[in-house]
Each structure stands twice: as structure tokens, then as C-alpha cells.
């Protein structure tokens, strides 16, 4: 007797979490577009709608995992976010420091993040290319 497979959305979440939660690799990796990151603080987490809460219970990245995300992330446009990435209903937010000052960030569970200068209006959109979604399969 075969076991039923979980729905595609559950499998996608599983693989997204697995990719995000991978430990650091050994060796010198480039620091990513933000440069060297320090003083990562998680200040909150949330969901877009209350019905998403069960899906988001396991999305709890650590500061080290946030740094790993930004090491792999690239800067993207809103159009690229729309066309190539799924909208993650779960988020974790906080602050971090680079050589250019303090930043606020919000990381979503399907591999995108918004970063803005602390106290400023300039914002940047990042995505982990490993989390890109092929919408042609849906």
C-alpha cells in the first residue's frame, strides 16, 4: 500500500525551508550584495492572514540563517519578484548592520526579502535564486 504524497504547496514549503536552513558551507564565500553583515536581530514575525498561521509555525530562521540568506541573495526588481518568485505569506523581520549603517529587513518564507535603511525610505528587494519558482509547471 502506498502512502499519499503531500500536496504540491506542502512539498514546495518543505524544499524552501530546507534550502533556507542549510548550514554555512566550509570555505570563504562572497558576502553578497550587502557586504559583511553583523549584529542581526530578529524583532518580530507574522503572517499575512490568520489562516496562514499553521503554514508559518515552522518558519523561524535564526540570525545565522538570515546572514546565509543574504549571502546567496541577489537584488531583484518588483517585476522579477512577481514573475519568478512565489509570495510567501510568512515573514520574520529585524535589523542588521553593514559597513553602511543599520538596516531593517523583512524575510519571507518563499525566498524574498525587503531591506531598507533604518530611518530612511530607500528600500531594496532581494531574492534567493535557489528559491525561484517555475510557474510553467503550475
Short mmCIF file of C-alpha atoms in Angstrom, two decimals, residues 34 70 74-78 81 102-106 113-127:
data_model
loop_
_atom_site.label_atom_id
_atom_site.label_comp_id
_atom_site.label_asym_id
_atom_site.label_seq_id
_atom_site.Cartn_x
_atom_site.Cartn_y
_atom_site.Cartn_z
CA UNK A 34 25.03 43.91 1.31
CA UNK A 70 21.68 37.41 2.23
CA UNK A 74 20.61 38.94 -5.38
CA UNK A 75 18.92 42.29 -5.89
CA UNK A 76 15.75 41.99 -7.99
CA UNK A 77 13.01 44.27 -9.29
CA UNK A 78 9.35 44.10 -8.24
CA UNK A 81 9.63 39.14 -7.85
CA UNK A 102 21.89 49.91 10.23
CA UNK A 103 19.18 48.35 8.06
CA UNK A 104 15.67 46.98 8.61
CA UNK A 105 14.75 43.75 6.86
CA UNK A 106 11.72 41.52 6.33
CA UNK A 113 13.27 39.93 1.42
CA UNK A 114 12.84 43.67 1.67
CA UNK A 115 15.66 45.75 3.12
CA UNK A 116 15.53 49.46 3.91
CA UNK A 117 17.88 51.92 5.50
CA UNK A 118 16.92 52.28 9.15
CA UNK A 119 15.07 55.58 9.35
CA UNK A 120 15.06 56.04 5.56
CA UNK A 121 12.66 55.50 2.72
CA UNK A 122 15.03 53.77 0.28
CA UNK A 123 14.22 50.08 0.01
CA UNK A 124 15.75 47.17 -1.85
CA UNK A 125 14.26 43.84 -2.85
CA UNK A 126 16.32 40.65 -2.59
CA UNK A 127 15.67 37.07 -3.62
#
